[in-house]
mmCIF file with all atom_site columns, C-alpha atoms in Angstrom:
data_model
loop_
_atom_site.group_PDB
_atom_site.id
_atom_site.type_symbol
_atom_site.label_atom_id
_atom_site.label_alt_id
_atom_site.label_comp_id
_atom_site.label_asym_id
_atom_site.label_entity_id
_atom_site.label_seq_id
_atom_site.pdbx_PDB_ins_code
_atom_site.Cartn_x
_atom_site.Cartn_y
_atom_site.Cartn_z
_atom_site.occupancy
_atom_site.B_iso_or_equiv
_atom_site.pdbx_formal_charge
_atom_site.auth_seq_id
_atom_site.auth_comp_id
_atom_site.auth_asym_id
_atom_site.auth_atom_id
_atom_site.pdbx_PDB_model_num
ATOM 1   C CA . MET A 1 1   ? 25.907 14.614  39.563  1.00 0.00 ? 1   MET A CA 1
ATOM 2   C CA . LEU A 1 2   ? 27.723 12.903  36.675  1.00 0.00 ? 2   LEU A CA 1
ATOM 3   C CA . PRO A 1 3   ? 31.133 12.700  38.382  1.00 0.00 ? 3   PRO A CA 1
ATOM 4   C CA . ASP A 1 4   ? 29.656 11.098  41.418  1.00 0.00 ? 4   ASP A CA 1
ATOM 5   C CA . LEU A 1 5   ? 27.535 8.775   39.282  1.00 0.00 ? 5   LEU A CA 1
ATOM 6   C CA . LYS A 1 6   ? 30.799 7.624   37.460  1.00 0.00 ? 6   LYS A CA 1
ATOM 7   C CA . ASP A 1 7   ? 32.323 6.704   40.892  1.00 0.00 ? 7   ASP A CA 1
ATOM 8   C CA . TRP A 1 8   ? 29.176 4.850   41.752  1.00 0.00 ? 8   TRP A CA 1
ATOM 9   C CA . TRP A 1 9   ? 28.757 3.068   38.372  1.00 0.00 ? 9   TRP A CA 1
ATOM 10  C CA . GLY A 1 10  ? 32.231 2.572   36.779  1.00 0.00 ? 10  GLY A CA 1
ATOM 11  C CA . GLU A 1 11  ? 30.791 1.616   33.385  1.00 0.00 ? 11  GLU A CA 1
ATOM 12  C CA . LEU A 1 12  ? 29.727 5.212   32.802  1.00 0.00 ? 12  LEU A CA 1
ATOM 13  C CA . ASN A 1 13  ? 33.446 5.972   32.348  1.00 0.00 ? 13  ASN A CA 1
ATOM 14  C CA . ASP A 1 14  ? 33.160 4.102   29.021  1.00 0.00 ? 14  ASP A CA 1
ATOM 15  C CA . VAL A 1 15  ? 30.683 6.668   27.653  1.00 0.00 ? 15  VAL A CA 1
ATOM 16  C CA . TYR A 1 16  ? 31.902 10.039  26.341  1.00 0.00 ? 16  TYR A CA 1
ATOM 17  C CA . SER A 1 17  ? 31.132 12.879  28.733  1.00 0.00 ? 17  SER A CA 1
ATOM 18  C CA . LYS A 1 18  ? 29.117 14.875  26.193  1.00 0.00 ? 18  LYS A CA 1
ATOM 19  C CA . VAL A 1 19  ? 26.861 11.941  25.438  1.00 0.00 ? 19  VAL A CA 1
ATOM 20  C CA . LEU A 1 20  ? 26.061 11.680  29.172  1.00 0.00 ? 20  LEU A CA 1
ATOM 21  C CA . GLN A 1 21  ? 25.377 15.348  29.408  1.00 0.00 ? 21  GLN A CA 1
ATOM 22  C CA . MET A 1 22  ? 22.948 15.156  26.493  1.00 0.00 ? 22  MET A CA 1
ATOM 23  C CA . VAL A 1 23  ? 21.098 12.285  28.227  1.00 0.00 ? 23  VAL A CA 1
ATOM 24  C CA . ALA A 1 24  ? 20.762 14.387  31.367  1.00 0.00 ? 24  ALA A CA 1
ATOM 25  C CA . ARG A 1 25  ? 19.551 17.297  29.274  1.00 0.00 ? 25  ARG A CA 1
ATOM 26  C CA . ARG A 1 26  ? 16.960 15.141  27.581  1.00 0.00 ? 26  ARG A CA 1
ATOM 27  C CA . VAL A 1 27  ? 15.514 13.970  30.920  1.00 0.00 ? 27  VAL A CA 1
ATOM 28  C CA . SER A 1 28  ? 15.564 17.606  32.168  1.00 0.00 ? 28  SER A CA 1
ATOM 29  C CA . ASP A 1 29  ? 13.716 18.948  29.035  1.00 0.00 ? 29  ASP A CA 1
ATOM 30  C CA . ASN A 1 30  ? 11.091 16.134  29.414  1.00 0.00 ? 30  ASN A CA 1
ATOM 31  C CA . LEU A 1 31  ? 10.515 17.044  33.043  1.00 0.00 ? 31  LEU A CA 1
ATOM 32  C CA . ASP A 1 32  ? 10.216 20.686  32.163  1.00 0.00 ? 32  ASP A CA 1
ATOM 33  C CA . ARG A 1 33  ? 7.619  19.948  29.498  1.00 0.00 ? 33  ARG A CA 1
ATOM 34  C CA . LEU A 1 34  ? 5.576  17.855  31.976  1.00 0.00 ? 34  LEU A CA 1
ATOM 35  C CA . LYS A 1 35  ? 5.765  20.665  34.508  1.00 0.00 ? 35  LYS A CA 1
ATOM 36  C CA . GLU A 1 36  ? 4.586  23.155  31.907  1.00 0.00 ? 36  GLU A CA 1
ATOM 37  C CA . LYS A 1 37  ? 1.570  20.985  31.010  1.00 0.00 ? 37  LYS A CA 1
ATOM 38  C CA . LYS A 1 38  ? 0.781  20.516  34.696  1.00 0.00 ? 38  LYS A CA 1
ATOM 39  C CA . GLU A 1 39  ? 0.819  24.290  35.339  1.00 0.00 ? 39  GLU A CA 1
ATOM 40  C CA . ASN A 1 40  ? -1.588 24.739  32.379  1.00 0.00 ? 40  ASN A CA 1
ATOM 41  C CA . GLY A 1 41  ? -4.094 22.462  34.146  1.00 0.00 ? 41  GLY A CA 1
ATOM 42  C CA . ARG A 1 42  ? -3.471 19.265  32.273  1.00 0.00 ? 42  ARG A CA 1
ATOM 43  C CA . LYS A 1 43  ? -3.164 15.927  34.081  1.00 0.00 ? 43  LYS A CA 1
ATOM 44  C CA . VAL A 1 44  ? 0.295  14.502  33.718  1.00 0.00 ? 44  VAL A CA 1
ATOM 45  C CA . GLY A 1 45  ? 2.029  11.312  34.980  1.00 0.00 ? 45  GLY A CA 1
ATOM 46  C CA . MET A 1 46  ? 5.630  10.296  35.416  1.00 0.00 ? 46  MET A CA 1
ATOM 47  C CA . LEU A 1 47  ? 8.230  9.748   32.726  1.00 0.00 ? 47  LEU A CA 1
ATOM 48  C CA . LYS A 1 48  ? 7.961  6.306   31.277  1.00 0.00 ? 48  LYS A CA 1
ATOM 49  C CA . TRP A 1 49  ? 10.754 3.810   32.017  1.00 0.00 ? 49  TRP A CA 1
ATOM 50  C CA . LYS A 1 50  ? 12.668 2.719   28.871  1.00 0.00 ? 50  LYS A CA 1
ATOM 51  C CA . SER A 1 51  ? 14.548 -0.540  28.991  1.00 0.00 ? 51  SER A CA 1
ATOM 52  C CA . PRO A 1 52  ? 18.207 -0.659  27.710  1.00 0.00 ? 52  PRO A CA 1
ATOM 53  C CA . ARG A 1 53  ? 17.079 -2.715  24.737  1.00 0.00 ? 53  ARG A CA 1
ATOM 54  C CA . GLU A 1 54  ? 14.676 0.147   23.669  1.00 0.00 ? 54  GLU A CA 1
ATOM 55  C CA . TYR A 1 55  ? 17.229 2.935   24.239  1.00 0.00 ? 55  TYR A CA 1
ATOM 56  C CA . ARG A 1 56  ? 18.405 3.306   20.683  1.00 0.00 ? 56  ARG A CA 1
ATOM 57  C CA . SER A 1 57  ? 20.187 6.748   20.265  1.00 0.00 ? 57  SER A CA 1
ATOM 58  C CA . LEU A 1 58  ? 23.025 8.737   21.549  1.00 0.00 ? 58  LEU A CA 1
ATOM 59  C CA . THR A 1 59  ? 24.058 12.274  20.778  1.00 0.00 ? 59  THR A CA 1
ATOM 60  C CA . TYR A 1 60  ? 27.526 13.851  20.480  1.00 0.00 ? 60  TYR A CA 1
ATOM 61  C CA . ASN A 1 61  ? 27.185 17.623  20.858  1.00 0.00 ? 61  ASN A CA 1
ATOM 62  C CA . GLN A 1 62  ? 29.927 20.107  19.831  1.00 0.00 ? 62  GLN A CA 1
ATOM 63  C CA . SER A 1 63  ? 32.782 17.571  20.400  1.00 0.00 ? 63  SER A CA 1
ATOM 64  C CA . GLY A 1 64  ? 33.771 13.985  20.490  1.00 0.00 ? 64  GLY A CA 1
ATOM 65  C CA . PHE A 1 65  ? 33.212 13.302  16.789  1.00 0.00 ? 65  PHE A CA 1
ATOM 66  C CA . GLU A 1 66  ? 35.141 13.794  13.527  1.00 0.00 ? 66  GLU A CA 1
ATOM 67  C CA . LEU A 1 67  ? 34.092 13.255  9.942   1.00 0.00 ? 67  LEU A CA 1
ATOM 68  C CA . ASN A 1 68  ? 36.858 12.363  7.449   1.00 0.00 ? 68  ASN A CA 1
ATOM 69  C CA . ASN A 1 69  ? 37.058 11.306  3.779   1.00 0.00 ? 69  ASN A CA 1
ATOM 70  C CA . THR A 1 70  ? 39.828 8.771   3.198   1.00 0.00 ? 70  THR A CA 1
ATOM 71  C CA . SER A 1 71  ? 40.266 6.945   -0.123  1.00 0.00 ? 71  SER A CA 1
ATOM 72  C CA . ASP A 1 72  ? 36.819 8.043   -1.250  1.00 0.00 ? 72  ASP A CA 1
ATOM 73  C CA . GLN A 1 73  ? 35.324 6.509   1.912   1.00 0.00 ? 73  GLN A CA 1
ATOM 74  C CA . THR A 1 74  ? 33.653 8.662   4.471   1.00 0.00 ? 74  THR A CA 1
ATOM 75  C CA . VAL A 1 75  ? 34.645 7.648   8.041   1.00 0.00 ? 75  VAL A CA 1
ATOM 76  C CA . LEU A 1 76  ? 32.933 8.843   11.159  1.00 0.00 ? 76  LEU A CA 1
ATOM 77  C CA . SER A 1 77  ? 35.001 8.814   14.277  1.00 0.00 ? 77  SER A CA 1
ATOM 78  C CA . LEU A 1 78  ? 33.231 8.758   17.708  1.00 0.00 ? 78  LEU A CA 1
ATOM 79  C CA . SER A 1 79  ? 35.134 9.178   20.959  1.00 0.00 ? 79  SER A CA 1
ATOM 80  C CA . LYS A 1 80  ? 35.026 6.008   23.263  1.00 0.00 ? 80  LYS A CA 1
ATOM 81  C CA . ILE A 1 81  ? 33.615 4.046   20.268  1.00 0.00 ? 81  ILE A CA 1
ATOM 82  C CA . GLY A 1 82  ? 35.941 4.176   17.322  1.00 0.00 ? 82  GLY A CA 1
ATOM 83  C CA . GLU A 1 83  ? 35.911 4.684   13.572  1.00 0.00 ? 83  GLU A CA 1
ATOM 84  C CA . MET A 1 84  ? 33.276 3.439   11.196  1.00 0.00 ? 84  MET A CA 1
ATOM 85  C CA . PRO A 1 85  ? 32.730 3.760   7.458   1.00 0.00 ? 85  PRO A CA 1
ATOM 86  C CA . ILE A 1 86  ? 29.462 5.371   6.605   1.00 0.00 ? 86  ILE A CA 1
ATOM 87  C CA . HIS A 1 87  ? 27.482 6.168   3.374   1.00 0.00 ? 87  HIS A CA 1
ATOM 88  C CA . LEU A 1 88  ? 26.367 9.760   3.100   1.00 0.00 ? 88  LEU A CA 1
ATOM 89  C CA . HIS A 1 89  ? 22.852 10.100  1.688   1.00 0.00 ? 89  HIS A CA 1
ATOM 90  C CA . ARG A 1 90  ? 23.595 13.671  0.686   1.00 0.00 ? 90  ARG A CA 1
ATOM 91  C CA . ASP A 1 91  ? 26.771 15.753  0.580   1.00 0.00 ? 91  ASP A CA 1
ATOM 92  C CA . ILE A 1 92  ? 27.515 18.092  3.520   1.00 0.00 ? 92  ILE A CA 1
ATOM 93  C CA . PRO A 1 93  ? 28.124 21.625  2.184   1.00 0.00 ? 93  PRO A CA 1
ATOM 94  C CA . ASN A 1 94  ? 31.790 22.720  2.214   1.00 0.00 ? 94  ASN A CA 1
ATOM 95  C CA . ASP A 1 95  ? 31.056 25.820  4.258   1.00 0.00 ? 95  ASP A CA 1
ATOM 96  C CA . ALA A 1 96  ? 28.956 23.895  6.785   1.00 0.00 ? 96  ALA A CA 1
ATOM 97  C CA . CYS A 1 97  ? 30.051 23.322  10.434  1.00 0.00 ? 97  CYS A CA 1
ATOM 98  C CA . VAL A 1 98  ? 28.877 20.022  11.912  1.00 0.00 ? 98  VAL A CA 1
ATOM 99  C CA . LYS A 1 99  ? 27.637 20.875  15.357  1.00 0.00 ? 99  LYS A CA 1
ATOM 100 C CA . GLN A 1 100 ? 26.005 17.667  16.498  1.00 0.00 ? 100 GLN A CA 1
ATOM 101 C CA . VAL A 1 101 ? 25.749 14.050  15.563  1.00 0.00 ? 101 VAL A CA 1
ATOM 102 C CA . THR A 1 102 ? 23.092 11.682  16.769  1.00 0.00 ? 102 THR A CA 1
ATOM 103 C CA . VAL A 1 103 ? 23.600 7.965   16.241  1.00 0.00 ? 103 VAL A CA 1
ATOM 104 C CA . LYS A 1 104 ? 20.368 5.940   16.095  1.00 0.00 ? 104 LYS A CA 1
ATOM 105 C CA . GLN A 1 105 ? 19.575 2.268   15.649  1.00 0.00 ? 105 GLN A CA 1
ATOM 106 C CA . GLU A 1 106 ? 16.225 1.542   13.957  1.00 0.00 ? 106 GLU A CA 1
ATOM 107 C CA . LYS A 1 107 ? 14.063 -1.416  15.091  1.00 0.00 ? 107 LYS A CA 1
ATOM 108 C CA . SER A 1 108 ? 15.207 -3.149  11.933  1.00 0.00 ? 108 SER A CA 1
ATOM 109 C CA . GLY A 1 109 ? 18.789 -3.292  13.310  1.00 0.00 ? 109 GLY A CA 1
ATOM 110 C CA . GLU A 1 110 ? 20.052 -0.637  10.895  1.00 0.00 ? 110 GLU A CA 1
ATOM 111 C CA . TRP A 1 111 ? 22.196 2.224   12.186  1.00 0.00 ? 111 TRP A CA 1
ATOM 112 C CA . TYR A 1 112 ? 21.948 5.852   11.080  1.00 0.00 ? 112 TYR A CA 1
ATOM 113 C CA . ALA A 1 113 ? 23.890 9.018   11.951  1.00 0.00 ? 113 ALA A CA 1
ATOM 114 C CA . ILE A 1 114 ? 22.013 12.296  11.816  1.00 0.00 ? 114 ILE A CA 1
ATOM 115 C CA . PHE A 1 115 ? 24.179 15.451  11.426  1.00 0.00 ? 115 PHE A CA 1
ATOM 116 C CA . GLY A 1 116 ? 23.192 18.930  12.819  1.00 0.00 ? 116 GLY A CA 1
ATOM 117 C CA . ILE A 1 117 ? 24.968 21.483  10.712  1.00 0.00 ? 117 ILE A CA 1
ATOM 118 C CA . GLU A 1 118 ? 25.356 25.200  10.708  1.00 0.00 ? 118 GLU A CA 1
ATOM 119 C CA . THR A 1 119 ? 25.986 27.258  7.519   1.00 0.00 ? 119 THR A CA 1
ATOM 120 C CA . GLU A 1 120 ? 26.645 30.910  6.792   1.00 0.00 ? 120 GLU A CA 1
ATOM 121 C CA . ASP A 1 121 ? 23.924 31.146  4.119   1.00 0.00 ? 121 ASP A CA 1
ATOM 122 C CA . ASP A 1 122 ? 20.595 32.521  5.193   1.00 0.00 ? 122 ASP A CA 1
ATOM 123 C CA . ALA A 1 123 ? 17.424 30.577  4.191   1.00 0.00 ? 123 ALA A CA 1
ATOM 124 C CA . PRO A 1 124 ? 16.022 31.826  0.876   1.00 0.00 ? 124 PRO A CA 1
ATOM 125 C CA . GLU A 1 125 ? 13.144 34.269  1.087   1.00 0.00 ? 125 GLU A CA 1
ATOM 126 C CA . LYS A 1 126 ? 9.703  33.106  0.110   1.00 0.00 ? 126 LYS A CA 1
ATOM 127 C CA . PRO A 1 127 ? 8.792  34.752  -3.249  1.00 0.00 ? 127 PRO A CA 1
ATOM 128 C CA . ALA A 1 128 ? 5.928  37.205  -3.241  1.00 0.00 ? 128 ALA A CA 1
ATOM 129 C CA . LEU A 1 129 ? 2.635  36.022  -4.932  1.00 0.00 ? 129 LEU A CA 1
ATOM 130 C CA . ASP A 1 130 ? 2.998  38.782  -7.616  1.00 0.00 ? 130 ASP A CA 1
ATOM 131 C CA . GLU A 1 131 ? 6.306  37.353  -8.631  1.00 0.00 ? 131 GLU A CA 1
ATOM 132 C CA . ILE A 1 132 ? 4.941  33.937  -9.441  1.00 0.00 ? 132 ILE A CA 1
ATOM 133 C CA . ASP A 1 133 ? 3.892  33.165  -13.031 1.00 0.00 ? 133 ASP A CA 1
ATOM 134 C CA . ARG A 1 134 ? 0.418  31.671  -12.652 1.00 0.00 ? 134 ARG A CA 1
ATOM 135 C CA . GLU A 1 135 ? 0.593  30.187  -16.206 1.00 0.00 ? 135 GLU A CA 1
ATOM 136 C CA . ASP A 1 136 ? 3.196  27.814  -14.861 1.00 0.00 ? 136 ASP A CA 1
ATOM 137 C CA . MET A 1 137 ? 1.169  26.701  -11.820 1.00 0.00 ? 137 MET A CA 1
ATOM 138 C CA . VAL A 1 138 ? -0.651 23.323  -11.513 1.00 0.00 ? 138 VAL A CA 1
ATOM 139 C CA . GLY A 1 139 ? -3.115 22.207  -8.939  1.00 0.00 ? 139 GLY A CA 1
ATOM 140 C CA . ILE A 1 140 ? -2.916 18.739  -7.546  1.00 0.00 ? 140 ILE A CA 1
ATOM 141 C CA . ASP A 1 141 ? -5.682 16.866  -5.693  1.00 0.00 ? 141 ASP A CA 1
ATOM 142 C CA . VAL A 1 142 ? -5.558 13.430  -3.989  1.00 0.00 ? 142 VAL A CA 1
ATOM 143 C CA . GLY A 1 143 ? -7.886 11.057  -5.646  1.00 0.00 ? 143 GLY A CA 1
ATOM 144 C CA . ILE A 1 144 ? -9.789 7.933   -4.502  1.00 0.00 ? 144 ILE A CA 1
ATOM 145 C CA . ILE A 1 145 ? -9.337 5.490   -7.292  1.00 0.00 ? 145 ILE A CA 1
ATOM 146 C CA . LYS A 1 146 ? -6.115 7.148   -8.493  1.00 0.00 ? 146 LYS A CA 1
ATOM 147 C CA . TYR A 1 147 ? -3.499 8.536   -6.203  1.00 0.00 ? 147 TYR A CA 1
ATOM 148 C CA . ALA A 1 148 ? -3.642 12.085  -7.571  1.00 0.00 ? 148 ALA A CA 1
ATOM 149 C CA . HIS A 1 149 ? -5.196 14.182  -10.315 1.00 0.00 ? 149 HIS A CA 1
ATOM 150 C CA . ASP A 1 150 ? -3.874 17.538  -11.506 1.00 0.00 ? 150 ASP A CA 1
ATOM 151 C CA . THR A 1 151 ? -5.387 20.472  -13.383 1.00 0.00 ? 151 THR A CA 1
ATOM 152 C CA . ASP A 1 152 ? -3.663 19.397  -16.677 1.00 0.00 ? 152 ASP A CA 1
ATOM 153 C CA . SER A 1 153 ? -5.680 16.119  -16.580 1.00 0.00 ? 153 SER A CA 1
ATOM 154 C CA . THR A 1 154 ? -2.767 14.017  -15.511 1.00 0.00 ? 154 THR A CA 1
ATOM 155 C CA . MET A 1 155 ? -3.618 11.007  -13.354 1.00 0.00 ? 155 MET A CA 1
ATOM 156 C CA . VAL A 1 156 ? -1.190 9.189   -11.125 1.00 0.00 ? 156 VAL A CA 1
ATOM 157 C CA . GLY A 1 157 ? -1.896 5.611   -10.077 1.00 0.00 ? 157 GLY A CA 1
ATOM 158 C CA . SER A 1 158 ? -1.474 4.427   -6.441  1.00 0.00 ? 158 SER A CA 1
ATOM 159 C CA . LEU A 1 159 ? 1.552  2.659   -5.391  1.00 0.00 ? 159 LEU A CA 1
ATOM 160 C CA . ASP A 1 160 ? 1.063  -1.155  -5.362  1.00 0.00 ? 160 ASP A CA 1
ATOM 161 C CA . LEU A 1 161 ? 2.196  -2.532  -1.974  1.00 0.00 ? 161 LEU A CA 1
ATOM 162 C CA . GLU A 1 162 ? -0.136 -5.474  -1.760  1.00 0.00 ? 162 GLU A CA 1
ATOM 163 C CA . SER A 1 163 ? 2.624  -8.013  -1.716  1.00 0.00 ? 163 SER A CA 1
ATOM 164 C CA . GLU A 1 164 ? 4.487  -6.213  1.078   1.00 0.00 ? 164 GLU A CA 1
ATOM 165 C CA . TYR A 1 165 ? 1.349  -6.008  3.233   1.00 0.00 ? 165 TYR A CA 1
ATOM 166 C CA . GLU A 1 166 ? 0.683  -9.741  2.638   1.00 0.00 ? 166 GLU A CA 1
ATOM 167 C CA . ARG A 1 167 ? 4.237  -10.459 3.747   1.00 0.00 ? 167 ARG A CA 1
ATOM 168 C CA . LEU A 1 168 ? 3.738  -8.213  6.771   1.00 0.00 ? 168 LEU A CA 1
ATOM 169 C CA . LYS A 1 169 ? 0.641  -10.179 7.795   1.00 0.00 ? 169 LYS A CA 1
ATOM 170 C CA . ARG A 1 170 ? 2.519  -13.454 7.694   1.00 0.00 ? 170 ARG A CA 1
ATOM 171 C CA . GLU A 1 171 ? 5.279  -12.146 9.853   1.00 0.00 ? 171 GLU A CA 1
ATOM 172 C CA . GLN A 1 172 ? 2.739  -10.724 12.216  1.00 0.00 ? 172 GLN A CA 1
ATOM 173 C CA . ARG A 1 173 ? 1.169  -14.164 12.588  1.00 0.00 ? 173 ARG A CA 1
ATOM 174 C CA . ALA A 1 174 ? 4.619  -15.748 13.171  1.00 0.00 ? 174 ALA A CA 1
ATOM 175 C CA . LEU A 1 175 ? 5.284  -13.160 15.889  1.00 0.00 ? 175 LEU A CA 1
ATOM 176 C CA . SER A 1 176 ? 2.114  -13.972 17.707  1.00 0.00 ? 176 SER A CA 1
ATOM 177 C CA . ARG A 1 177 ? 3.342  -17.605 18.019  1.00 0.00 ? 177 ARG A CA 1
ATOM 178 C CA . LYS A 1 178 ? 6.643  -16.625 19.624  1.00 0.00 ? 178 LYS A CA 1
ATOM 179 C CA . GLN A 1 179 ? 7.166  -16.245 23.449  1.00 0.00 ? 179 GLN A CA 1
ATOM 180 C CA . GLU A 1 180 ? 7.164  -12.600 24.173  1.00 0.00 ? 180 GLU A CA 1
ATOM 181 C CA . GLY A 1 181 ? 10.598 -11.470 25.273  1.00 0.00 ? 181 GLY A CA 1
ATOM 182 C CA . SER A 1 182 ? 12.491 -14.448 23.934  1.00 0.00 ? 182 SER A CA 1
ATOM 183 C CA . GLN A 1 183 ? 15.324 -14.176 21.582  1.00 0.00 ? 183 GLN A CA 1
ATOM 184 C CA . ASN A 1 184 ? 13.214 -15.594 18.685  1.00 0.00 ? 184 ASN A CA 1
ATOM 185 C CA . TRP A 1 185 ? 10.480 -12.957 19.559  1.00 0.00 ? 185 TRP A CA 1
ATOM 186 C CA . HIS A 1 186 ? 12.998 -10.042 19.315  1.00 0.00 ? 186 HIS A CA 1
ATOM 187 C CA . GLU A 1 187 ? 14.393 -11.561 16.047  1.00 0.00 ? 187 GLU A CA 1
ATOM 188 C CA . GLN A 1 188 ? 10.910 -11.772 14.618  1.00 0.00 ? 188 GLN A CA 1
ATOM 189 C CA . ARG A 1 189 ? 10.261 -8.144  15.619  1.00 0.00 ? 189 ARG A CA 1
ATOM 190 C CA . ARG A 1 190 ? 13.351 -7.068  13.751  1.00 0.00 ? 190 ARG A CA 1
ATOM 191 C CA . ARG A 1 191 ? 12.176 -9.008  10.714  1.00 0.00 ? 191 ARG A CA 1
ATOM 192 C CA . MET A 1 192 ? 8.900  -7.140  10.828  1.00 0.00 ? 192 MET A CA 1
ATOM 193 C CA . ALA A 1 193 ? 10.577 -3.847  11.309  1.00 0.00 ? 193 ALA A CA 1
ATOM 194 C CA . ARG A 1 194 ? 12.635 -4.533  8.158   1.00 0.00 ? 194 ARG A CA 1
ATOM 195 C CA . ILE A 1 195 ? 9.421  -4.952  6.192   1.00 0.00 ? 195 ILE A CA 1
ATOM 196 C CA . HIS A 1 196 ? 7.997  -1.687  7.643   1.00 0.00 ? 196 HIS A CA 1
ATOM 197 C CA . ALA A 1 197 ? 11.211 0.079   6.604   1.00 0.00 ? 197 ALA A CA 1
ATOM 198 C CA . ARG A 1 198 ? 10.982 -1.281  3.126   1.00 0.00 ? 198 ARG A CA 1
ATOM 199 C CA . ILE A 1 199 ? 7.432  -0.065  2.786   1.00 0.00 ? 199 ILE A CA 1
ATOM 200 C CA . VAL A 1 200 ? 8.483  3.445   3.979   1.00 0.00 ? 200 VAL A CA 1
ATOM 201 C CA . ARG A 1 201 ? 11.261 3.527   1.535   1.00 0.00 ? 201 ARG A CA 1
ATOM 202 C CA . LYS A 1 202 ? 8.996  2.524   -1.329  1.00 0.00 ? 202 LYS A CA 1
ATOM 203 C CA . ARG A 1 203 ? 6.540  5.250   -0.418  1.00 0.00 ? 203 ARG A CA 1
ATOM 204 C CA . ARG A 1 204 ? 9.362  7.807   -0.075  1.00 0.00 ? 204 ARG A CA 1
ATOM 205 C CA . ASP A 1 205 ? 10.820 6.774   -3.448  1.00 0.00 ? 205 ASP A CA 1
ATOM 206 C CA . PHE A 1 206 ? 7.389  7.023   -5.077  1.00 0.00 ? 206 PHE A CA 1
ATOM 207 C CA . LEU A 1 207 ? 6.751  10.546  -3.720  1.00 0.00 ? 207 LEU A CA 1
ATOM 208 C CA . HIS A 1 208 ? 10.255 11.613  -4.667  1.00 0.00 ? 208 HIS A CA 1
ATOM 209 C CA . LYS A 1 209 ? 9.841  10.592  -8.184  1.00 0.00 ? 209 LYS A CA 1
ATOM 210 C CA . LEU A 1 210 ? 6.385  12.204  -8.380  1.00 0.00 ? 210 LEU A CA 1
ATOM 211 C CA . SER A 1 211 ? 7.673  15.595  -6.984  1.00 0.00 ? 211 SER A CA 1
ATOM 212 C CA . ALA A 1 212 ? 10.679 15.407  -9.244  1.00 0.00 ? 212 ALA A CA 1
ATOM 213 C CA . TYR A 1 213 ? 8.301  14.894  -12.221 1.00 0.00 ? 213 TYR A CA 1
ATOM 214 C CA . TYR A 1 214 ? 6.348  18.032  -11.351 1.00 0.00 ? 214 TYR A CA 1
ATOM 215 C CA . ALA A 1 215 ? 9.495  20.119  -10.622 1.00 0.00 ? 215 ALA A CA 1
ATOM 216 C CA . ARG A 1 216 ? 10.874 19.038  -14.010 1.00 0.00 ? 216 ARG A CA 1
ATOM 217 C CA . GLU A 1 217 ? 7.724  19.646  -16.018 1.00 0.00 ? 217 GLU A CA 1
ATOM 218 C CA . TYR A 1 218 ? 6.956  23.079  -14.425 1.00 0.00 ? 218 TYR A CA 1
ATOM 219 C CA . ASP A 1 219 ? 10.544 24.328  -13.810 1.00 0.00 ? 219 ASP A CA 1
ATOM 220 C CA . LEU A 1 220 ? 10.021 24.549  -10.072 1.00 0.00 ? 220 LEU A CA 1
#
């Protein structure tokens, strides 16, 4: 149906063909899941309408993208869009083949590119229990007053996010005073989304440092 749709709606010609195919596949997969649930006796409705403002991702599958490193700057090239410099949060292995790129805009306004890669290396096998040195093991339990306790009597305090939550409450009150759907309302929503993203990053950083500590102390 896509060629006929392009004749009917000329703006679709500005979108790379693989991206349109992935959108059609996404709709088809969702319909298949609804059908499967209905056949299993569950009550299902229709797919929910998503406005253009809320449609925040597009996927390039197999072609239409290129990743280059020029003058120590990683550049992502997307067909029908152009080139853009990006910052890689982690290096892509040299033997990896990038099979898919999903470009996503968060509610905070930030853009991310998620790469689906394929490597020749098999996943490492899980070690057998008899191969694990139990003297190097540590038990960790989530606490109430403290964030965590372990079997070596180490206590980890909870992450202090009180100031962030207070700021979030103020922005939430400001949002309630805006006219829903107005430009100021959407800008306020983005401001709140940035605070949510900052809280998530602080939590992720806290957990990363905690896991790195245990990996370092117990040679994991």
